[in-house]
Short mmCIF file of C-alpha atoms and ligand atoms in Angstrom, two decimals:
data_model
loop_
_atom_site.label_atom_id
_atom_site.label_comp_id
_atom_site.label_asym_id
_atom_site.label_seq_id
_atom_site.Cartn_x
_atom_site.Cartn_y
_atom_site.Cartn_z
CA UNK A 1 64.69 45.87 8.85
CA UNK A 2 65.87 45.04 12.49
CA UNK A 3 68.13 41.85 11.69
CA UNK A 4 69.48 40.55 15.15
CA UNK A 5 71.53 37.46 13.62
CA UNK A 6 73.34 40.08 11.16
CA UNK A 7 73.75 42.32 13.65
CA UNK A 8 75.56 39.70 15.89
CA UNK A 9 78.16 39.19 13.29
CA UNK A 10 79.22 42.63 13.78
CA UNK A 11 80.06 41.29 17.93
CA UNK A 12 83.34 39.26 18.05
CA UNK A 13 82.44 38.28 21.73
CA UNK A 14 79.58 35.77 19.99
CA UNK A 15 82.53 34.56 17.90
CA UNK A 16 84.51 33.49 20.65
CA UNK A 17 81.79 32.62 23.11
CA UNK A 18 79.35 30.95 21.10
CA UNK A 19 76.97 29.13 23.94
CA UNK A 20 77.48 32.31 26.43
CA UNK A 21 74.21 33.80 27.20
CA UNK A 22 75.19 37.36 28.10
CA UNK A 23 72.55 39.19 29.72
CA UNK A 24 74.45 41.62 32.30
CA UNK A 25 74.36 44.63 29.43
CA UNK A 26 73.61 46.69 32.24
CA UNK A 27 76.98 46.09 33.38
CA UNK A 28 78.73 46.89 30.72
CA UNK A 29 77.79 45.97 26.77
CA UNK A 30 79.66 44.10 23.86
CA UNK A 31 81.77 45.62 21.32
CA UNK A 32 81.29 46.04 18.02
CA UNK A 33 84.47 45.20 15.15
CA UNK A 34 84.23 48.82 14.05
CA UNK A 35 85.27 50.41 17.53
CA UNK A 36 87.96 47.75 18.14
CA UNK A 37 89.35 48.56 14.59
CA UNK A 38 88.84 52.92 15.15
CA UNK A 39 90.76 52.18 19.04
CA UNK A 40 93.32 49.47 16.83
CA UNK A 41 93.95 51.85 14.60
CA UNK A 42 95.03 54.61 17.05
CA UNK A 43 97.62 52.31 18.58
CA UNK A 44 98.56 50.81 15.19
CA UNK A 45 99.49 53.91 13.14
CA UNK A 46 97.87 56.87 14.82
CA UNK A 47 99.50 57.64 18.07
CA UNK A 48 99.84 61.16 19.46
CA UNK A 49 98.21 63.23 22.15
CA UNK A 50 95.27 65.68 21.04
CA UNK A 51 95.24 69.60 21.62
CA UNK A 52 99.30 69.95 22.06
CA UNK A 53 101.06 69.06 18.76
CA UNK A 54 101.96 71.06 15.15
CA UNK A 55 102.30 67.71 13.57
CA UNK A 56 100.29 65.87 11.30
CA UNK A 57 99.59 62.86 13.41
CA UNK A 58 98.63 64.77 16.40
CA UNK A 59 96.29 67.32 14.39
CA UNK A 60 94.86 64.15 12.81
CA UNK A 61 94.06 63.17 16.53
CA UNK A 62 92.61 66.12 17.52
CA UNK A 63 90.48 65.75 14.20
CA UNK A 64 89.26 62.63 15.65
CA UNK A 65 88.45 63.47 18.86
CA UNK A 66 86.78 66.77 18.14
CA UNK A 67 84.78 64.79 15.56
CA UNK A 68 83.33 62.37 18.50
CA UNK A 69 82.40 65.53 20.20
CA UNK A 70 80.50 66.82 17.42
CA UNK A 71 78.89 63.06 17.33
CA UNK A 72 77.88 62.90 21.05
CA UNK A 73 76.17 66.16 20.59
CA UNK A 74 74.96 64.73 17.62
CA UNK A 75 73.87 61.58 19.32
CA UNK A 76 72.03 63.90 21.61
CA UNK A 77 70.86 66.80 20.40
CA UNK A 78 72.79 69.50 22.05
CA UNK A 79 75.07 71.62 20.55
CA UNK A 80 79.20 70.76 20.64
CA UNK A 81 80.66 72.73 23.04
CA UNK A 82 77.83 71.23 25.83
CA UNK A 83 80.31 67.80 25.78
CA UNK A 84 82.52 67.23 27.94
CA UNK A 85 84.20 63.70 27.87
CA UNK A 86 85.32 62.25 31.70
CA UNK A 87 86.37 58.96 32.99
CA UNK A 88 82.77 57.16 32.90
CA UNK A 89 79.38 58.22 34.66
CA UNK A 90 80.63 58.28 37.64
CA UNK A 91 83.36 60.43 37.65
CA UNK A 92 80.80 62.83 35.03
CA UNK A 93 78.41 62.87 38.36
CA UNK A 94 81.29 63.15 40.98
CA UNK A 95 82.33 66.44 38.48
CA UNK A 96 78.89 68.21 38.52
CA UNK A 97 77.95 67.65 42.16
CA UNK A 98 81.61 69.07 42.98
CA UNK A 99 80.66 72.07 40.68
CA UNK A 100 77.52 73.31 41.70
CA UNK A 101 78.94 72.71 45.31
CA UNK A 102 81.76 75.28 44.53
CA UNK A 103 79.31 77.31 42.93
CA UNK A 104 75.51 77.03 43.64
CA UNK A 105 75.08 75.69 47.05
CA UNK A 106 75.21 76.43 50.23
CA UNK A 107 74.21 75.09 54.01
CA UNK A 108 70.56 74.18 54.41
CA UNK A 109 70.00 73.82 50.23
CA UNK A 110 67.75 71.02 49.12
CA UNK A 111 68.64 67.89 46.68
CA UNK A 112 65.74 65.92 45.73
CA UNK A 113 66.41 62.72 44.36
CA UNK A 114 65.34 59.11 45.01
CA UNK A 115 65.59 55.91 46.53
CA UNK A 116 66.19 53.45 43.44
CA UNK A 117 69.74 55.49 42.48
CA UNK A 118 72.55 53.81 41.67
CA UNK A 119 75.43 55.13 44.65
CA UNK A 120 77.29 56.97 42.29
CA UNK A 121 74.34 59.71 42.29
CA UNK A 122 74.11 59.26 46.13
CA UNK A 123 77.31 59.25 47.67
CA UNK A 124 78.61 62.47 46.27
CA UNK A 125 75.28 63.81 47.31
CA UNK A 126 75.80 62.11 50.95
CA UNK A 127 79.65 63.69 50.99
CA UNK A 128 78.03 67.63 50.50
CA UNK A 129 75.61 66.64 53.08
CA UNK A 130 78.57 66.27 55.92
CA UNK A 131 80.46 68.50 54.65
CA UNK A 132 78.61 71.35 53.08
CA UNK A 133 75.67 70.90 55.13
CA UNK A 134 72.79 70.83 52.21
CA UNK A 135 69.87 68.42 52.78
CA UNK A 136 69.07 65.12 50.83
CA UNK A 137 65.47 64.51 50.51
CA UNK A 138 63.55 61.30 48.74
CA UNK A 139 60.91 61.96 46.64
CA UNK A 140 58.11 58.93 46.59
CA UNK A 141 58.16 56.19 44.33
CA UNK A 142 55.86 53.31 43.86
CA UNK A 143 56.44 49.72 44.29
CA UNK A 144 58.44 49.50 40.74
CA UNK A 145 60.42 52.71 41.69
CA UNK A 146 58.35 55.38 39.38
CA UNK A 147 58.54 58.99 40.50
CA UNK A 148 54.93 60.18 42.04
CA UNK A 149 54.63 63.43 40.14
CA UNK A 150 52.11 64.38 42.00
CA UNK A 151 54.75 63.79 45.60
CA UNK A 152 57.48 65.63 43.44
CA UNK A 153 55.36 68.88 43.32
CA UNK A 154 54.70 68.78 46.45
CA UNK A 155 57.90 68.71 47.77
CA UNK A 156 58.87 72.06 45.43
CA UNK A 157 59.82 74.62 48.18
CA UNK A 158 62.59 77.54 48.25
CA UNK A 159 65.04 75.42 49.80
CA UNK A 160 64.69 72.95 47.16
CA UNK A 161 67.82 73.65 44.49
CA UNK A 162 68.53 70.67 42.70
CA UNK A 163 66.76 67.38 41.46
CA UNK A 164 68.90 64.48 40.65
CA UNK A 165 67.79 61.49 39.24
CA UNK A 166 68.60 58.58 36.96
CA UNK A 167 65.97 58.81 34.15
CA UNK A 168 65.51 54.90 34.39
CA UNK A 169 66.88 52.82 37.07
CA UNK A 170 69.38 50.31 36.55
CA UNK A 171 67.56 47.79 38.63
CA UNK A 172 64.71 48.06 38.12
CA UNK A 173 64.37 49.44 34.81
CA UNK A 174 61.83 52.26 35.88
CA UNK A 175 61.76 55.01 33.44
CA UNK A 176 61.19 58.53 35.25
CA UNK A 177 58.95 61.31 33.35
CA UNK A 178 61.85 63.64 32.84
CA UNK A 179 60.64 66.11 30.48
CA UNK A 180 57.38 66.73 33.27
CA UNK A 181 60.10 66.57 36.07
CA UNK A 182 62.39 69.00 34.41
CA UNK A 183 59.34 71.31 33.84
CA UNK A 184 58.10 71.43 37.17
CA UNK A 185 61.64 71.91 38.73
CA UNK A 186 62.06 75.13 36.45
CA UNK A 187 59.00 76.28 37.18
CA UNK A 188 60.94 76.64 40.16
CA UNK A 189 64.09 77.60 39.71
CA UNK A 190 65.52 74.10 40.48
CA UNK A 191 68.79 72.59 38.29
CA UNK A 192 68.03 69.18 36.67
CA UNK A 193 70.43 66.21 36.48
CA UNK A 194 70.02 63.20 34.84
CA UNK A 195 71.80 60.32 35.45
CA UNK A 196 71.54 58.67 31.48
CA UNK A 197 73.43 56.00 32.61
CA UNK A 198 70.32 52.99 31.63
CA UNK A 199 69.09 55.33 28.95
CA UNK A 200 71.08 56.79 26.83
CA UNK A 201 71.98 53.32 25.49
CA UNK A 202 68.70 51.76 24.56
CA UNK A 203 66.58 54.77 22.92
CA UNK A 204 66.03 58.19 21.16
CA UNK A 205 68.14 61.11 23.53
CA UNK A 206 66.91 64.66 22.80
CA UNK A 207 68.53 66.76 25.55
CA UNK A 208 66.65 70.15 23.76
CA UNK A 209 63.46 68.48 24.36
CA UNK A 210 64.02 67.59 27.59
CA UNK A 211 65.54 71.19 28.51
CA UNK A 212 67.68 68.98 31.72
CA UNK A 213 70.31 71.13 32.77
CA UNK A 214 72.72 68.06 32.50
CA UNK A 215 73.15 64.84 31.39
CA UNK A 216 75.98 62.15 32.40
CA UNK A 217 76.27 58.43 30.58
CA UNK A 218 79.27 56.07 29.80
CA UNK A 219 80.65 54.96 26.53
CA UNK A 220 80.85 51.30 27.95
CA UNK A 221 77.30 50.40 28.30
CA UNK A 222 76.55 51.40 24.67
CA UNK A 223 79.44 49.18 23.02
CA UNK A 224 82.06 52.05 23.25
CA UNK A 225 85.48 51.37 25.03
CA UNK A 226 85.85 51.53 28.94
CA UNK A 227 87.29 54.97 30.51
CA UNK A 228 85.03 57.24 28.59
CA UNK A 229 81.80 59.32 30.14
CA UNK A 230 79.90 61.82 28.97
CA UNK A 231 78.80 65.20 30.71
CA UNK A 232 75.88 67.20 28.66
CA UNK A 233 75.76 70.43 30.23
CA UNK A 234 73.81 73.47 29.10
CA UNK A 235 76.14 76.40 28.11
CA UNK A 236 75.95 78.40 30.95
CA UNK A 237 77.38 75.56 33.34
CA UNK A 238 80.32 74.16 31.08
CA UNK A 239 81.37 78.01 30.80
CA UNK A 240 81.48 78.73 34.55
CA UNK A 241 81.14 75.34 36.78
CA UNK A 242 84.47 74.84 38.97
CA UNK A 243 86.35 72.00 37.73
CA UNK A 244 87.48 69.06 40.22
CA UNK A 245 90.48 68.57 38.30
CA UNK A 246 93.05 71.05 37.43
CA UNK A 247 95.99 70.81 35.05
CA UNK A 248 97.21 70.96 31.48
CA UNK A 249 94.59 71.50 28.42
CA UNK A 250 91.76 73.10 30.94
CA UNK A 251 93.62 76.53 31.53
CA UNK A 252 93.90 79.23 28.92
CA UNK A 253 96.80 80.81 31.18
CA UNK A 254 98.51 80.91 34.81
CA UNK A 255 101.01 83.39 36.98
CA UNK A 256 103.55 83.11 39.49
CA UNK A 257 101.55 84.75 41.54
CA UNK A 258 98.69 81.89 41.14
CA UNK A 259 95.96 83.39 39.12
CA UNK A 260 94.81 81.47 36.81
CA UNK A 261 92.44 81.95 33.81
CA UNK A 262 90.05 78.43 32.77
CA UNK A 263 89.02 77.63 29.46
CA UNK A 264 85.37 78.30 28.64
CA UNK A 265 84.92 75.13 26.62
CA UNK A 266 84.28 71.97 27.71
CA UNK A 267 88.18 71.11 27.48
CA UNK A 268 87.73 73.12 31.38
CA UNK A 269 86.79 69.53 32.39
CA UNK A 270 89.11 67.48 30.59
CA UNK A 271 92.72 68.21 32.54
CA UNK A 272 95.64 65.94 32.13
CA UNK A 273 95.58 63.80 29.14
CA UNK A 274 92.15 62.30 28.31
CA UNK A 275 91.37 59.09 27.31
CA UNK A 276 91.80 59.65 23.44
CA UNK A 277 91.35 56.25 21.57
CA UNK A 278 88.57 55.70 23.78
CA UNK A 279 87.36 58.69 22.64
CA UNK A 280 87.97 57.68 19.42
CA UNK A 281 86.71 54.56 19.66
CA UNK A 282 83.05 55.92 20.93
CA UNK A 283 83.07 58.36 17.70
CA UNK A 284 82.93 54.78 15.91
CA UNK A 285 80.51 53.21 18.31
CA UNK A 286 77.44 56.25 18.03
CA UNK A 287 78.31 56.38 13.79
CA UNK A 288 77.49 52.37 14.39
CA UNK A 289 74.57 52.85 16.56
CA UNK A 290 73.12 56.14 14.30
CA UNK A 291 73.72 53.50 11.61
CA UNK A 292 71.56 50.80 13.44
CA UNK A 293 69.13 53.86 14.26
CA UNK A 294 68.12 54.38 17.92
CA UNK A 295 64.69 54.45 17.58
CA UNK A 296 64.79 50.47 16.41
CA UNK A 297 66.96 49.64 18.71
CA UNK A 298 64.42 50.94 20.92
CA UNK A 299 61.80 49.16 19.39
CA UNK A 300 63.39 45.84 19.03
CA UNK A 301 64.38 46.05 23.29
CA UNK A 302 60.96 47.18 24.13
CA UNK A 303 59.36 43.19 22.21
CA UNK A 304 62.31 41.17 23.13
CA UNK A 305 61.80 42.07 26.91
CA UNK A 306 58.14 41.78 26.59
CA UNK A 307 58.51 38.39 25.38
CA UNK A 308 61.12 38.01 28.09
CA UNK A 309 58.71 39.03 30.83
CA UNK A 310 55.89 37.20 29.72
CA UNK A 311 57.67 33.77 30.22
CA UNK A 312 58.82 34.75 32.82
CA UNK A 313 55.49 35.15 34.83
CA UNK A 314 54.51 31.80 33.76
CA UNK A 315 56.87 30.31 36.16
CA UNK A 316 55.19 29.95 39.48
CA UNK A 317 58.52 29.81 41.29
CA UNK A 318 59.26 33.13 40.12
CA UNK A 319 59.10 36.47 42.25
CA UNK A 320 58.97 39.32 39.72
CA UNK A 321 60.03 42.93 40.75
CA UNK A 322 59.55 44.84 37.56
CA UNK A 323 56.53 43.73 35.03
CA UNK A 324 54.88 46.73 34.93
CA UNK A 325 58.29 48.73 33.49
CA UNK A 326 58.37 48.32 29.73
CA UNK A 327 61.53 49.03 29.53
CA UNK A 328 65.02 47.64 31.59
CA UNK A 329 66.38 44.51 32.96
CA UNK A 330 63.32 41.89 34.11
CA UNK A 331 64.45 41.29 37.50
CA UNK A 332 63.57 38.69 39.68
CA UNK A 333 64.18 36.31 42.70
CA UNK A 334 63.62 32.30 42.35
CA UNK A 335 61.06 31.95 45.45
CA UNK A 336 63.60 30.91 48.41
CA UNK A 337 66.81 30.64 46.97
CA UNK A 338 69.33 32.72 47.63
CA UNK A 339 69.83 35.18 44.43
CA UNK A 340 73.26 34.40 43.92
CA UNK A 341 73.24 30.97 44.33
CA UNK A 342 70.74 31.08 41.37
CA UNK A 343 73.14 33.30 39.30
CA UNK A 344 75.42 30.51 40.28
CA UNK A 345 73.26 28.09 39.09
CA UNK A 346 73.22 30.24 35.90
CA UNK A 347 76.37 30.72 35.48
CA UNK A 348 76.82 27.02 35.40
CA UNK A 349 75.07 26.79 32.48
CA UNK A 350 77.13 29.11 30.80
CA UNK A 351 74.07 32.69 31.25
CA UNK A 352 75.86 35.45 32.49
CA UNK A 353 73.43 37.37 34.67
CA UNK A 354 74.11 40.18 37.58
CA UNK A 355 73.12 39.47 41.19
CA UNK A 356 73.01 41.15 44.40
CA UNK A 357 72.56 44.56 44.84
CA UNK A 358 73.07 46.30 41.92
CA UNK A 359 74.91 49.19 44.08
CA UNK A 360 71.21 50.73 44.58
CA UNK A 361 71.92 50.11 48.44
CA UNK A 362 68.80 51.50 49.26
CA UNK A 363 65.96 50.19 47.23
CA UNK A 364 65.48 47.09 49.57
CA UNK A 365 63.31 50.55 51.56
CA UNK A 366 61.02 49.93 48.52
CA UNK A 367 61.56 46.13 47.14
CA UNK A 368 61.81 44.67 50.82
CA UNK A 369 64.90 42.38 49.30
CA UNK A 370 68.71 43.13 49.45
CA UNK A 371 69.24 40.68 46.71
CA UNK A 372 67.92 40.10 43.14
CA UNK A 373 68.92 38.43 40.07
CA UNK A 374 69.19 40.89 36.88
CA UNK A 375 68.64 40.02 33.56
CA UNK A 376 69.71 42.96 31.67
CA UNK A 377 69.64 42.90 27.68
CA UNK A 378 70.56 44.85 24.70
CA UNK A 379 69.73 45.12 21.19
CA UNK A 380 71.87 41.67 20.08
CA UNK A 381 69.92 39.46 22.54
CA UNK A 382 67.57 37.23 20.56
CA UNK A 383 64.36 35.60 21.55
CA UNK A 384 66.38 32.14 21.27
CA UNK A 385 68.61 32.80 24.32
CA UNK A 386 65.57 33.76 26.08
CA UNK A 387 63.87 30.61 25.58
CA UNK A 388 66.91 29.08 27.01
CA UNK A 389 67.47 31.48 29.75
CA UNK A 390 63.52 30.32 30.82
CA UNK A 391 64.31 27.05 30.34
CA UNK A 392 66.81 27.31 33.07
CA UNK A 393 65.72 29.35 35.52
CA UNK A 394 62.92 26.51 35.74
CA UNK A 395 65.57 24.42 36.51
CA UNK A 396 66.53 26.29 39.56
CA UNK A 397 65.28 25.56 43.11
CA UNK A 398 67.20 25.72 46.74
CA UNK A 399 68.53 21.87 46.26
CA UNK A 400 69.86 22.48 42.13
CA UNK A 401 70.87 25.75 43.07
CA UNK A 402 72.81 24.64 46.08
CA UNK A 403 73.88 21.89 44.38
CA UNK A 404 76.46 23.04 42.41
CA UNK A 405 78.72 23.94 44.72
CA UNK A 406 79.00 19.93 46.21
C1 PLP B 501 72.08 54.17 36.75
C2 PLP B 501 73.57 54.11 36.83
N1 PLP B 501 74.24 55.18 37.20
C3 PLP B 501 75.58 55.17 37.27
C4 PLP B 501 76.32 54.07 36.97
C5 PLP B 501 77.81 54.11 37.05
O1 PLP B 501 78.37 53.94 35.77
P1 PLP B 501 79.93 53.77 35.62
O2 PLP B 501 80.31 52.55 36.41
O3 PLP B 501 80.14 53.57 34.16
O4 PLP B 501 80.56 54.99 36.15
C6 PLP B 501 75.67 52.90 36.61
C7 PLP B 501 76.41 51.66 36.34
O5 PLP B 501 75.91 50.57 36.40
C8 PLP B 501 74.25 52.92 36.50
O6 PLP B 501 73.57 51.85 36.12
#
């Protein structure tokens, strides 16, 4: 049994903001006591770095952090040495786009990918493109920013080498059909990405059944710590891709004369020291959320935003972007006021909700607005902050909104 008010308990953020209404968890998420204890613990009596010491403490550190690998894969059904652990998604992204650059491209290649992404799957895309010379392409979406298979397929050419997509957008919430995508693509001997960034989070991940060639998320936005991202790649990339970073813990030897032989694991994308109690810390957060179970975490998001959205087209003043997506942040525009001023208005009254452009620069091409309000919500949101989130958005209108700054 799904029990949101126990569940809340386990969140000292609603202990020490007891009226906040947080709905930016597409921002970043809460944190649970048991990852603030695992990354408390590593400060408090388990400090040492991982992969480079004989000594208990240190091989007890390297326990811990290989165990979070074995828990991502876990978490996601791939195997362990398919995890790689970066600085968050976007530096996972930035990592893979620089590697199949070095490796798998060349002037004139094709990237499919779309017009609802989040920059940090564009501009890396957007760099090769000046500099390398390869070719960004769009592939259609419809008015709530859902892949038109039937547009994709067409679009499947020689050129064509990659496809790079979020598999649902962090605005507004549309959820792409991956596993078809990925099919197609191979079909044609295109790589897959998935930016996991808005899914990974909120339901089931099974990167197997999929068959994407990679997967990137952050440990943030699923109440792990900040500085930790995820790379899923199949075997045959995290054994040869060119890593952006070089340094200690990636190379299995170097000469004078500059040779150099990389590890074949995925510790050939973890250089330097890596971020090991948040690493730590996330091996607490997925035992929590395996605990809590995906699937009814899914379950639970999918009514709560129902619920959401259905009030929320009862208000006339309302302009609503996303109803058809089940899943995702409802977002929304109060009809002529300006959507930060409403988030102002919002704020005000103690809501925490995102506003502006969500750094999808380019979906006003398919919304036709620069600016929306998002209401973004995870699996300790309960119906009763919803009713007062409605409540006040009723409230707003271009003289309360503007109101509150006089
Ligand atoms: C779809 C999507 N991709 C990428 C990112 C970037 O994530 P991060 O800031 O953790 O690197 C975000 C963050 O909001 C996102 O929503």
């Amino acid at each position: 049994m799904f029990d949101v008010n126990k569940i809340r308990n386990d969140f000292p953020m609603f202990k020490s903001h007891p009226n906040l209404i947080y709905f930016d968890n597409g921002a970043t998420t809460f944190k649970p006591q048991v990852m603030i204890d695992a990354v408390n613990d590593f400060y408090t009596s388990g400090t040492a770095n991982v992969h480079r010491g004989d000594y208990e403490l240190s091989l007890h550190a390297d326990y811990l952090y290989d165990e979070t690998r074995k828990l991502t894969a876990k978490f996601i059904h791939a195997e362990e040495n398919e995890i790689a652990f970066t600085h968050n998604d976007t530096a996972s992204l930035n990592q893979i786009v620089y590697g199949l650059a070095k490796s798998h491209l060349k002037k004139g290649d094709v990237i499919l990918t779309s017009q609802v992404e989040h920059a940090s799957n564009l501009l890396p895309w957007y760099r090769l493109d000046k500099e390398l010379g390869i070719v960004v392409e769009y592939i259609p979406v419809d008015k709530q920013g859902r892949i038109l298979l039937d547009e994709f397929k067409k679009m499947m050419r020689k050129e064509v080498k990659v496809v790079s997509l979020a598999s649902v957008s962090n605005v507004l919430g549309s959820e792409q059909p991956i596993k078809e995508i990925t099919k197609i693509a191979h079909e044609n001997g295109v790589i897959v990405i998935v930016d996991g960034a808005q899914s990974v989070p909120h339901s089931p991940t099974d990167v197997k059944d999929l068959d994407v060639d990679f997967l990137t998320f952050s440990a943030h936005k699923m109440c792990g710590p900040g500085g930790v991202g995820i790379i899923y790649g199949k075997r045959e990339y995290m054994a040869s891709m060119e890593p952006q970073l070089l340094g200690g813990g990636m190379n299995a030897r170097f000469h004078s004369d500059g040779t150099m032989l990389l590890k074949e694991g995925p510790e050939r994308f973890e250089a330097g020291t890596p971020n090991i109690e948040g690493v730590i810390g996330f091996g607490a957060t997925l035992n929590y959320l395996m605990d809590l179970g995906m699937d009814s975490i899914h379950q639970y998001e999918i009514g709560l935003r129902k619920y959401f959205k259905d009030k929320m087209k009862e208000i006339d003043s309302i302009i609503l972007y996303n109803e058809d997506n089940p899943t995702g942040p409802i977002t929304f525009n109060v009809k002529d006021v300006f959507a930060q001023d409403a988030a102002g208005y919002l704020a005000n009254k103690n809501i925490a909700v995102r506003s502006g452009n969500h750094c999808a620069k380019i979906l006003h091409e398919i919304i036709q607005t620069d600016s929306t309000i998002r209401a973004s919500l995870y699996f300790y949101n309960t119906k009763e902050e919803v009713d007062r989130f409605v409540e006040t958005v009723k409230e707003i209108n271009l003289e309360s909104a503007i109101g509150i700054f006089f």
